[in-house]
CSV table of C-alpha atoms in Angstrom, one decimal:
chain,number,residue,atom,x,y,z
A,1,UNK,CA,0.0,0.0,0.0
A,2,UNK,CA,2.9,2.5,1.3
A,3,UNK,CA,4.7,1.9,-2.1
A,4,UNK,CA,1.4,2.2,-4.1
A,5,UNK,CA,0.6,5.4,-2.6
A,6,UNK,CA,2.3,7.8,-5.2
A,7,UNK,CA,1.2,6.0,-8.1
A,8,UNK,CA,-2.5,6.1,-6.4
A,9,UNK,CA,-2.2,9.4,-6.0
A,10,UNK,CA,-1.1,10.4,-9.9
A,11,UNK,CA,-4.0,8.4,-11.0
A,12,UNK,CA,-6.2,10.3,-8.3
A,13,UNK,CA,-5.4,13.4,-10.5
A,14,UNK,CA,-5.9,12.1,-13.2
A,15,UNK,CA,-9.1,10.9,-12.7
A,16,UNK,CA,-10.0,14.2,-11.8
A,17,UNK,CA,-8.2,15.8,-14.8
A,18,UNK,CA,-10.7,13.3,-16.4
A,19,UNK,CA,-14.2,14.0,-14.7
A,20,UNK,CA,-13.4,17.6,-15.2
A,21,UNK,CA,-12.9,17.3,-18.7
A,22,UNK,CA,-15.8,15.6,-19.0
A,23,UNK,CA,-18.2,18.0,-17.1
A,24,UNK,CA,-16.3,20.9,-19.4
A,25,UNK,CA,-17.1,18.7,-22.8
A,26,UNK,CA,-20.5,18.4,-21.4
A,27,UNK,CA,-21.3,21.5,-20.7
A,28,UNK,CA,-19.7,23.7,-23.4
A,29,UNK,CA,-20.6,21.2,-26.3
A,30,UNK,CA,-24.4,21.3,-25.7
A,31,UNK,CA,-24.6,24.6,-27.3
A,32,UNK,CA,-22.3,23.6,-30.1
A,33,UNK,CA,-20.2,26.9,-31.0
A,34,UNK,CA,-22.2,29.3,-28.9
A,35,UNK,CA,-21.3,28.3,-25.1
A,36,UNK,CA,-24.1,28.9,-22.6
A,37,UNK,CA,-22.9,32.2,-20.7
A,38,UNK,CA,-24.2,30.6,-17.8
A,39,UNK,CA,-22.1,27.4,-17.7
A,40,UNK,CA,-19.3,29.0,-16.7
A,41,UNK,CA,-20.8,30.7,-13.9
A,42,UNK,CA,-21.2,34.0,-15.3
A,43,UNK,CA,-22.3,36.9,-13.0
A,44,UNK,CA,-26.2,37.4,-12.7
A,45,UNK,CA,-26.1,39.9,-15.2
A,46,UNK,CA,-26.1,37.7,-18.2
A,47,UNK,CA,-29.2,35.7,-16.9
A,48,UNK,CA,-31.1,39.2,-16.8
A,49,UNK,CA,-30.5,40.9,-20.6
A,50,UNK,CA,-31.8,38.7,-23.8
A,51,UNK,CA,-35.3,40.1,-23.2
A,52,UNK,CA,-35.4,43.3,-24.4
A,53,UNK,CA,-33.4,42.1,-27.9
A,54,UNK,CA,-36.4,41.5,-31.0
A,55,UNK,CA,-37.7,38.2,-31.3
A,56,UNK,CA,-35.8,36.6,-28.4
A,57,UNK,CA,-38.6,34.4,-27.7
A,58,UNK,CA,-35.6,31.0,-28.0
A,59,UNK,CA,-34.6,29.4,-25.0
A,60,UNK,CA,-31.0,30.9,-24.3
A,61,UNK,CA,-29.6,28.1,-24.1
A,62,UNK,CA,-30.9,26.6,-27.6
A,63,UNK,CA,-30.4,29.3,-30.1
A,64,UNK,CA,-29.1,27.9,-33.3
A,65,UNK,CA,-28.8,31.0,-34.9
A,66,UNK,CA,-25.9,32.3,-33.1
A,67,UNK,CA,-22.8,30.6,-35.0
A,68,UNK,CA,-20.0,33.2,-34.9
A,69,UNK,CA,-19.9,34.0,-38.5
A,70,UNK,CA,-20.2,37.2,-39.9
A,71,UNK,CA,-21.8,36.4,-43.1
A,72,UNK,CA,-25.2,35.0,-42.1
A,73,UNK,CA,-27.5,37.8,-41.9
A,74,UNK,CA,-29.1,38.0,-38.7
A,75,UNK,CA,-33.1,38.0,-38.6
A,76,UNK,CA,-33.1,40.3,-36.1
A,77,UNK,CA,-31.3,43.5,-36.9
A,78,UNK,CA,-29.9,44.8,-34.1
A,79,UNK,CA,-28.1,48.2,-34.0
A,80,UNK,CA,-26.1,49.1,-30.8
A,81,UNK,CA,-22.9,50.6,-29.5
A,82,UNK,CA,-21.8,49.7,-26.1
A,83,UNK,CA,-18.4,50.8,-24.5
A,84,UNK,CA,-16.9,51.0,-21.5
A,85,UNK,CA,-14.3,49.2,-19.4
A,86,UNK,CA,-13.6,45.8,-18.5
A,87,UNK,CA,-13.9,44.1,-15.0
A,88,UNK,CA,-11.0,45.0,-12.7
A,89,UNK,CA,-10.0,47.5,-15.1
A,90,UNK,CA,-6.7,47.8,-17.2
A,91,UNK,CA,-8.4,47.6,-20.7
A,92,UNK,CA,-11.3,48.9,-22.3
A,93,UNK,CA,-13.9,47.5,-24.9
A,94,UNK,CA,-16.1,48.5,-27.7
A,95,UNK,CA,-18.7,46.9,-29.1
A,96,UNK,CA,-20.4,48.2,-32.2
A,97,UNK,CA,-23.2,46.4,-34.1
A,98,UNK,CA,-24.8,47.3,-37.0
A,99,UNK,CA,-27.8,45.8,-38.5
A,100,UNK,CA,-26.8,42.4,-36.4
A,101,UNK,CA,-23.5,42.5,-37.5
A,102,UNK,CA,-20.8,43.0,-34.6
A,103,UNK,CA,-17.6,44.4,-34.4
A,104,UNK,CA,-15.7,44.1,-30.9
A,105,UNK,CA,-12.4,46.2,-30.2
A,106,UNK,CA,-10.7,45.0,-27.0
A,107,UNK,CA,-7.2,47.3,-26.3
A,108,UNK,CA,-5.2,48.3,-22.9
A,109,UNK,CA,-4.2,51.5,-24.8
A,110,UNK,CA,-0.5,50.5,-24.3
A,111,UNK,CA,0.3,46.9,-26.8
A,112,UNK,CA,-3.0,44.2,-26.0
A,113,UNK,CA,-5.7,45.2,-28.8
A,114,UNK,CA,-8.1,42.4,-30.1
A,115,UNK,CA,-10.1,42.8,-33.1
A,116,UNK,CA,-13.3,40.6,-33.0
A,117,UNK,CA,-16.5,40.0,-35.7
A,118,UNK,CA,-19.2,38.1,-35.5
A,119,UNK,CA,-23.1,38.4,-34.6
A,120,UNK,CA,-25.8,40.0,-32.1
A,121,UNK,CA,-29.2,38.9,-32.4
A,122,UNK,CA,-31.5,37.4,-29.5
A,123,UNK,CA,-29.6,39.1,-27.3
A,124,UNK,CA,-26.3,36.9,-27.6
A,125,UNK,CA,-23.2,38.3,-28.5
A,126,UNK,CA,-21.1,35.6,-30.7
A,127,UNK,CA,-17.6,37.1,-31.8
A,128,UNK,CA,-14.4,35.5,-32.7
A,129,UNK,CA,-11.0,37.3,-34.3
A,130,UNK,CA,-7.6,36.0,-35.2
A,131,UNK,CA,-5.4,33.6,-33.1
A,132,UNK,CA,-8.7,31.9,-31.5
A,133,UNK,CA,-10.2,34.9,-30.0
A,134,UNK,CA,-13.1,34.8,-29.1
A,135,UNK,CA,-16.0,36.9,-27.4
A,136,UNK,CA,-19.0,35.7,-25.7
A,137,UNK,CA,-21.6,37.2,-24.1
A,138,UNK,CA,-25.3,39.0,-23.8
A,139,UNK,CA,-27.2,42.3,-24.4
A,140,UNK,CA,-30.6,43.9,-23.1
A,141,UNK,CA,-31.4,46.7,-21.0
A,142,UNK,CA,-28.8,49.0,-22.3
A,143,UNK,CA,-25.9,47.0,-21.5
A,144,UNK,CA,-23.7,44.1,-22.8
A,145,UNK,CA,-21.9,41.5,-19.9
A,146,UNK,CA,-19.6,38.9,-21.5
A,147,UNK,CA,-16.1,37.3,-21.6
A,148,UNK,CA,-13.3,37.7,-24.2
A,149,UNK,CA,-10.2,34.9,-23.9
A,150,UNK,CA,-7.9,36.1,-26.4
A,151,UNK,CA,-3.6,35.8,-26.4
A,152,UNK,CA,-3.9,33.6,-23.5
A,153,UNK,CA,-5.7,36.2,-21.3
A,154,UNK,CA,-9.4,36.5,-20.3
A,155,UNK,CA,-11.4,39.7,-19.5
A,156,UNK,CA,-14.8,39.9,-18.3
A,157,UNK,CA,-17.1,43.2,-19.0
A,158,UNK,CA,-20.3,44.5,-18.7
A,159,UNK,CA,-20.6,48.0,-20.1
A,160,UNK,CA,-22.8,50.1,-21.1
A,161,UNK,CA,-24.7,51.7,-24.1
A,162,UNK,CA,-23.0,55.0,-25.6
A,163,UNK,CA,-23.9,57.7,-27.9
A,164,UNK,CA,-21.8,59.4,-30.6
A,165,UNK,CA,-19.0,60.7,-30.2
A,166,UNK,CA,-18.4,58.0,-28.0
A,167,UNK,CA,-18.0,54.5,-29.7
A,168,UNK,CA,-15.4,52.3,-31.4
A,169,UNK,CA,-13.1,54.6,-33.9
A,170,UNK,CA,-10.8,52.6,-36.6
A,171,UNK,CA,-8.6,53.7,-39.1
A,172,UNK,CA,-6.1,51.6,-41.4
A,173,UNK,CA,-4.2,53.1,-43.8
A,174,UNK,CA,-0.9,52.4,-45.7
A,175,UNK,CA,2.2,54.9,-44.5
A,176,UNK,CA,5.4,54.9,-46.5
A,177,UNK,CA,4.5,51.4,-46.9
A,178,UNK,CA,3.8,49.9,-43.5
A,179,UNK,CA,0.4,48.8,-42.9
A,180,UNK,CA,-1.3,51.0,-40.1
A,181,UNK,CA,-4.4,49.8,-38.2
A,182,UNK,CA,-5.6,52.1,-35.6
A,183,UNK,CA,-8.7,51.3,-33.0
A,184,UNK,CA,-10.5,53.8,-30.6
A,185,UNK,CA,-12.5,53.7,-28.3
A,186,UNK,CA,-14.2,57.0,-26.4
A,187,UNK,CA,-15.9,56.5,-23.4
A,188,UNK,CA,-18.5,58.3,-22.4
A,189,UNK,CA,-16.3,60.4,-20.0
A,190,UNK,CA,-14.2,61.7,-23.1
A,191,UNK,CA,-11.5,59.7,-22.1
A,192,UNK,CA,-10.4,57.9,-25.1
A,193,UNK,CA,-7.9,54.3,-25.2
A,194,UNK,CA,-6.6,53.8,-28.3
A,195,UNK,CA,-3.7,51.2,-30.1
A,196,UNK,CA,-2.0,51.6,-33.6
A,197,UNK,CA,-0.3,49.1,-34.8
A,198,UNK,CA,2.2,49.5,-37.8
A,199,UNK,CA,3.0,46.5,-39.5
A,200,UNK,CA,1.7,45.1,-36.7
A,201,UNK,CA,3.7,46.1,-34.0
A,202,UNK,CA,1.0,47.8,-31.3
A,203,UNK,CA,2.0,50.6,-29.6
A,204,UNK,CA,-0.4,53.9,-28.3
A,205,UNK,CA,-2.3,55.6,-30.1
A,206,UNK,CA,-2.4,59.1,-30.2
A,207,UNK,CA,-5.8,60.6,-30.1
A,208,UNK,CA,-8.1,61.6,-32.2
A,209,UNK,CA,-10.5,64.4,-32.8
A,210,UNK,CA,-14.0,62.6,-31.6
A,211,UNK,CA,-15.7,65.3,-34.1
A,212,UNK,CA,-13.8,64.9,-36.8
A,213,UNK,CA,-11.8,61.5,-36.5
A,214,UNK,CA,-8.4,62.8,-37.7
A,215,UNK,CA,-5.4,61.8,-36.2
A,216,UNK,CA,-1.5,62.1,-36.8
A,217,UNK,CA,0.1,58.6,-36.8
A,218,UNK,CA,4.1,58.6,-37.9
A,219,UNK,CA,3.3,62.4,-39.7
A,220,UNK,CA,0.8,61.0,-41.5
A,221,UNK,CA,-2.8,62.7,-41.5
A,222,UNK,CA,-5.5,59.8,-40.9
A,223,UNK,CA,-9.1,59.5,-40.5
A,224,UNK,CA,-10.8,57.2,-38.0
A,225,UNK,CA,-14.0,56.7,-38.6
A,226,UNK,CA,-16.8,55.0,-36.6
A,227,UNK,CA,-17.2,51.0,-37.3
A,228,UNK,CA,-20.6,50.2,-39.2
A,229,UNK,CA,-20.6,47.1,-40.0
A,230,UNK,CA,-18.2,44.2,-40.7
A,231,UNK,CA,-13.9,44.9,-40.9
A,232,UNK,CA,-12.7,46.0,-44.4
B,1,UNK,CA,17.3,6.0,1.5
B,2,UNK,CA,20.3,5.3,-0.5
B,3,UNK,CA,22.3,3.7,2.3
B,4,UNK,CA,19.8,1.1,2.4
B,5,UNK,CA,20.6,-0.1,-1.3
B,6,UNK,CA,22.8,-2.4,-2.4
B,7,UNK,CA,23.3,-0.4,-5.5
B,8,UNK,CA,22.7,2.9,-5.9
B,9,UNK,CA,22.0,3.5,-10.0
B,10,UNK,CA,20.2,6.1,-12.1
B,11,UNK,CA,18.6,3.3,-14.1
B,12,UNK,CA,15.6,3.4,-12.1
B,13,UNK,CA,14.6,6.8,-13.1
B,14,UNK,CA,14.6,6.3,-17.1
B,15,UNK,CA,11.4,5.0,-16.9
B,16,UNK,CA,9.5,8.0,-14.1
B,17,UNK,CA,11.6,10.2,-16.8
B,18,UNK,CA,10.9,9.1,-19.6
B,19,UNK,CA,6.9,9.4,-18.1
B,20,UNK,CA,7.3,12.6,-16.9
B,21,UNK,CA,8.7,13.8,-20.4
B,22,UNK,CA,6.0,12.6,-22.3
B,23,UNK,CA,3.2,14.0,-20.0
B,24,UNK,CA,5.3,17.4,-20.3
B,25,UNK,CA,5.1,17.2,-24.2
B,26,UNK,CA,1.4,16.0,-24.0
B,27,UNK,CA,0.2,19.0,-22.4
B,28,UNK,CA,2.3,21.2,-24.2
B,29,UNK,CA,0.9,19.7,-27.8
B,30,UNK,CA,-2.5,19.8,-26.4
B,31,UNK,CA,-2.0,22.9,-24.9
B,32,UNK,CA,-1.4,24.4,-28.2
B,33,UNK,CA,-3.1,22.5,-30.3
B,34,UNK,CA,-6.5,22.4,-29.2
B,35,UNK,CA,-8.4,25.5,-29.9
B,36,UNK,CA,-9.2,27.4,-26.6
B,37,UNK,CA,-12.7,27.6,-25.7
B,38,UNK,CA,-12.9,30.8,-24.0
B,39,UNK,CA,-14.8,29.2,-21.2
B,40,UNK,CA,-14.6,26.1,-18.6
B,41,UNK,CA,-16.8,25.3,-15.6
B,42,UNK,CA,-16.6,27.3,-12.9
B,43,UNK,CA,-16.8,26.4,-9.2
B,44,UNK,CA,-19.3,28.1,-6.8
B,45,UNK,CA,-18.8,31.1,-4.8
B,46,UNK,CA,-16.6,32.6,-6.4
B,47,UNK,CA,-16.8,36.1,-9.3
B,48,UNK,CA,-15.5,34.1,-11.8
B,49,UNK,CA,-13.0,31.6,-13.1
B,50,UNK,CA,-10.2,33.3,-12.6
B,51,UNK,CA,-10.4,33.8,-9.2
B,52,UNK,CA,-11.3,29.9,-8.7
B,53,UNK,CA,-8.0,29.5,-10.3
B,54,UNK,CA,-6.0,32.1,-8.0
B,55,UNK,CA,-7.3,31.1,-4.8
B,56,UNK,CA,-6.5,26.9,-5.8
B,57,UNK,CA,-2.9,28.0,-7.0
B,58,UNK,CA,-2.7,29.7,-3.8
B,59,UNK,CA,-3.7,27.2,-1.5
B,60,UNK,CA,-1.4,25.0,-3.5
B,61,UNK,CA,1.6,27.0,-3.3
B,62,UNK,CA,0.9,27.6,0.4
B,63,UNK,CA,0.6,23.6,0.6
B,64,UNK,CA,4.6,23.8,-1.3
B,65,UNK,CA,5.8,25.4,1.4
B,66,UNK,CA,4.7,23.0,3.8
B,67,UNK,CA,6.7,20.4,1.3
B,68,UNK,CA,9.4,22.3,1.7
B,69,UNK,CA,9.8,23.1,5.4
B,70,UNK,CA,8.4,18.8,6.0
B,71,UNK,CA,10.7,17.6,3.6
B,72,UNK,CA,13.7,19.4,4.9
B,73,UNK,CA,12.7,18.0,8.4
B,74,UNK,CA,12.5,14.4,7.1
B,75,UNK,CA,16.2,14.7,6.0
B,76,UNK,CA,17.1,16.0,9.2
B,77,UNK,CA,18.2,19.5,8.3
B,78,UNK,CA,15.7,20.8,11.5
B,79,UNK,CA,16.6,18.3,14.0
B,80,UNK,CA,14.8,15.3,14.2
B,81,UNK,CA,12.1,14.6,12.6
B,82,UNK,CA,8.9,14.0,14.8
B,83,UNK,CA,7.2,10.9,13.7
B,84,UNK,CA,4.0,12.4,11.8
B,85,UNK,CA,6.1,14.7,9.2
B,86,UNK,CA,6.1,11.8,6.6
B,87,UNK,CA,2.5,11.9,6.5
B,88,UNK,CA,2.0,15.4,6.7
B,89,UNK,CA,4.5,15.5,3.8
B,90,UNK,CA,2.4,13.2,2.2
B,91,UNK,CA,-0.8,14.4,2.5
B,92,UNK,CA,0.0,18.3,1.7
B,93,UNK,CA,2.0,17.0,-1.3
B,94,UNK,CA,-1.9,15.1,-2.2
B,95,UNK,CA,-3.7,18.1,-1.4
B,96,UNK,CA,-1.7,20.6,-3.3
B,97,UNK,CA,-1.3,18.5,-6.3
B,98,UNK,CA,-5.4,17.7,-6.2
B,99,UNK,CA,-5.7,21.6,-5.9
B,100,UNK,CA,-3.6,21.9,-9.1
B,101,UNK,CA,-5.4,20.0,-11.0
B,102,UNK,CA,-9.0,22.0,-11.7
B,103,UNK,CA,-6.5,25.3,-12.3
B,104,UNK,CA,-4.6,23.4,-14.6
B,105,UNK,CA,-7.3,21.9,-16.6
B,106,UNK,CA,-9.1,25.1,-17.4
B,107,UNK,CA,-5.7,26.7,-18.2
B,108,UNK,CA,-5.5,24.0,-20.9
B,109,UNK,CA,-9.1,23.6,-21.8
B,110,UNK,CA,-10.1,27.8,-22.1
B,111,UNK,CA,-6.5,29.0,-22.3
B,112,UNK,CA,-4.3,26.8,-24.5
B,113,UNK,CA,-0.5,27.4,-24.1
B,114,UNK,CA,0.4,31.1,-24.8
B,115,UNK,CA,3.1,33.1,-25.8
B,116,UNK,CA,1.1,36.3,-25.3
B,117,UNK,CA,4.2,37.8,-22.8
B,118,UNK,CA,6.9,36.6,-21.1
B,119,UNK,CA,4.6,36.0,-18.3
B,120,UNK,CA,2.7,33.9,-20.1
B,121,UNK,CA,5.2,32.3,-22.0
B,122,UNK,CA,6.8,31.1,-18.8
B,123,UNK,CA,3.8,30.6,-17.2
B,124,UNK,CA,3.0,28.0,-19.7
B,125,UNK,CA,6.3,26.5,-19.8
B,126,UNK,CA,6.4,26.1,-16.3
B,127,UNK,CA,3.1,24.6,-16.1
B,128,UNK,CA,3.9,21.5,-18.5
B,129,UNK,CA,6.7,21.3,-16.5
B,130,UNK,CA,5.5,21.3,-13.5
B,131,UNK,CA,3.2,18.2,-14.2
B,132,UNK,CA,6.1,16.1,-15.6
B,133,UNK,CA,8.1,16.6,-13.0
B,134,UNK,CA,5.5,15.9,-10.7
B,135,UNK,CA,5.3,12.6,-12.3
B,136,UNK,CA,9.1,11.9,-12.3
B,137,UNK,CA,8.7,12.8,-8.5
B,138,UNK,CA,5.8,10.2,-7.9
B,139,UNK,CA,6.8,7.3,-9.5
B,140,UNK,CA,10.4,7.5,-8.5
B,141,UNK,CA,9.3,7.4,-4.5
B,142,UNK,CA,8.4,3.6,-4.8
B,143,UNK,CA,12.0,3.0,-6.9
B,144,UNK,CA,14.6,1.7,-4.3
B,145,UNK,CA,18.5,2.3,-4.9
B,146,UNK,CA,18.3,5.2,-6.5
B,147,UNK,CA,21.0,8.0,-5.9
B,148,UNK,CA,20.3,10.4,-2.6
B,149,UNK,CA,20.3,13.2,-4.5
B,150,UNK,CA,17.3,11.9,-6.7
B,151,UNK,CA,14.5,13.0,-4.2
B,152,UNK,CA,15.8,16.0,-3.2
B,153,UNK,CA,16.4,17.5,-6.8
B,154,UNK,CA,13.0,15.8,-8.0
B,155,UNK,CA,10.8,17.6,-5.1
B,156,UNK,CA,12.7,20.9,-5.7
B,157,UNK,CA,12.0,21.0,-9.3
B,158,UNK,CA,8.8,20.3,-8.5
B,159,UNK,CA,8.7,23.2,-5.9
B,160,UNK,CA,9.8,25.6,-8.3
B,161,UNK,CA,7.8,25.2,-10.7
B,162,UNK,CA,4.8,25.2,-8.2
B,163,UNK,CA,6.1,28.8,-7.1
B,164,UNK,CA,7.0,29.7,-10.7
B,165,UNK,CA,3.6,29.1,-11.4
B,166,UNK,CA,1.7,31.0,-7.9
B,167,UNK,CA,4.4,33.6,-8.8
B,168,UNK,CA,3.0,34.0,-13.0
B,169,UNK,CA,0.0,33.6,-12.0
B,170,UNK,CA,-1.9,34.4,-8.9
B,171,UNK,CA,0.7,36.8,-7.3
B,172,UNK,CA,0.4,38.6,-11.0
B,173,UNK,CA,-3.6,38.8,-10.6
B,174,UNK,CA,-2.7,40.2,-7.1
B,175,UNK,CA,-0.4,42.5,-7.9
B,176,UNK,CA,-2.3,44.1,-11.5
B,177,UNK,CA,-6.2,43.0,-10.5
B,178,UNK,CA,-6.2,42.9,-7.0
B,179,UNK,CA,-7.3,40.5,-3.9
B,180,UNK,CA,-10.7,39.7,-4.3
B,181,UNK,CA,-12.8,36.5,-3.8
């Protein structure tokens, strides 16, 4: 038994290892590519929107509509903006949808930005961007509460909805041949978080005119403008 | 241990090292091969996953220091040992390793290996690591003749990368996020 014990215990964590991959299969499979906010143990909030969204009559839980791809068009045409910053702070997000279509920006202001697209409708959020990013989550009531796991990292948010000139800025243009992608987003406050990257390397943004849009990156004159719809 | 052999030999570790490399490489392919998920299953009572995963690496790395100060006592370096510390090393060595396990499985299942910063770069590395050497360590205890300093490397590899981990990991959440349940 004494000379077992080691071995006993190794398979002990394995088993475990095992029965919680199970329980996670289990769980995040039954809603095929749109997990059930919920299963993880999300905070109230995400139990309480999906009402308010058109034609959310579906159980939550069984809404086949929701796979994270850009180019189905949604039945329900949702238009929204909501902005704000992420649980425990250190990075903001955007979210702008237009006509169901969603376009997520997720950026410390320093060198973390995300870039995510997908779909809103029946009050689930359904995004996904490059490197396996993806954003998950739930709108009503003015607000959008969700997760984004991107790079390795997760953030949780629930923000709120904004009116111009606050919203999610973008700009990309091509300087003296290096590709520039710039995203913005201007909270409420005025306050304003921003990454450019060139060739992408991320560094800060300057910032930009929220009436106009125009910004200075590397002495060049660019315009961000708000998103609409899905990434160029 | 080793005065008690007749032969004292490395041969009996090929096969704990050969184990403990491949479940290193395992969970390193996985790790980056299977496509995050975002999300895992949380436990109760707590704001979210994260925190689940801070407070279990914490109890865990608390658990590592018991190792440490039991183990140093079994060989003597603290006077003698009382007669319980082999079981206490035991069971805190069972505990922390059991606590490791949820963390680790929803680092692999949601997270997937990353390169995203040095932080997390090492923070995956020392996590395959930490499970291979944990498996060297476990199936070498039962192995008789091996060389004195076998144990005592083995359980402070192991050490370190438990405290590599708290350290890239929780003590980063505390430090950047805060302390919060």
């Amino acid at each position: 038994m004494k000379r077992n014990g080691p071995l006993l215990t190794l398979l002990a964590g394995l088993a475990l290892a095992a029965v919680l991959i199970t329980v996670n299969l289990t769980v995040t499979a039954r809603g095929g590519d749109e997990p059930d906010p919920a299963g993880f143990g999300a905070p109230p909030a995400t139990t309480a929107p999906a009402t308010t969204a058109p034609a959310a009559s579906a159980p939550p839980s069984a809404a086949p509509s929701a796979e994270p791809s850009p180019e189905v068009a949604p039945a329900a045409k949702v238009n929204a903006v909501w902005a704000g910053t992420v649980d425990g702070g250190g990075a903001s997000i955007a979210i702008s949808v237009t006509d169901g279509v969603a376009v997520a920006y997720l950026c410390d202001g320093r060198k973390a930005e995300v870039w995510l697209q997908g779909t809103a409708a029946d009050g689930k959020l359904s995004l996904t961007g490059k490197k396996g990013a993806i954003l998950t989550g739930a709108f009503g009531g003015g607000k959008a509460t969700g997760t984004v796991a991107a790079n390795g990292r997760r953030w949780t948010f629930t923000v709120k909805a904004v009116a111009k000139p606050s919203g999610l800025y973008r700009a990309t243009a091509t300087v003296r041949g290096a590709k520039v992608v710039g995203g913005w987003i201007v909270l409420p406050d005025g306050s304003q978080v921003g990454v450019v990257s060139v060739d992408d390397v991320p560094r800060p943004a300057p910032a930009i005119d929220p009436a106009t849009g125009a910004v200075t990156v590397d002495g060049a004159k660019l315009t961000a403008a708000p998103v609409t719809g899905a990434l160029a | 241990m080793s005065e008690q052999a007749r032969r004292v030999s490395t041969a009996g570790l090929y096969v704990p090292l050969l184990l403990g490399a491949v479940v290193t490489v395992t969970l390193g392919v996985y790790g980056s091969v299977h496509t995050p998920t975002g999300i895992a299953v949380n436990v109760a009572g707590f704001s979210s996953p994260q925190t689940v995963k801070v407070w279990l690496a914490t109890g865990a790395a608390l658990l590592a220091l018991v190792q440490l100060v039991s183990a140093l006592s079994m060989w003597g370096k603290l006077g003698s040992p009382p007669s319980w510390i082999g079981g206490l090393h035991r069971w805190s060595g069972r505990f922390a390793f059991l606590l490791t396990v949820p963390v680790a499985v929803h680092c692999l299942y949601a997270l997937g290996f990353a390169t995203y910063d040095t932080r997390t770069l090492a923070h995956s590395l020392f996590g395959c690591f930490f499970f291979g050497a944990f498996t060297v360590k476990m199936l070498s205890l039962p192995k008789r003749g091996l060389p004195g300093w076998t144990l005592p490397l083995l359980g402070g590899a192991v050490f370190t990368a438990l405290i590599g981990l708290w350290l890239t990991s929780s003590f980063w959440y505390f430090t950047t996020i805060g302390v919060n349940l």
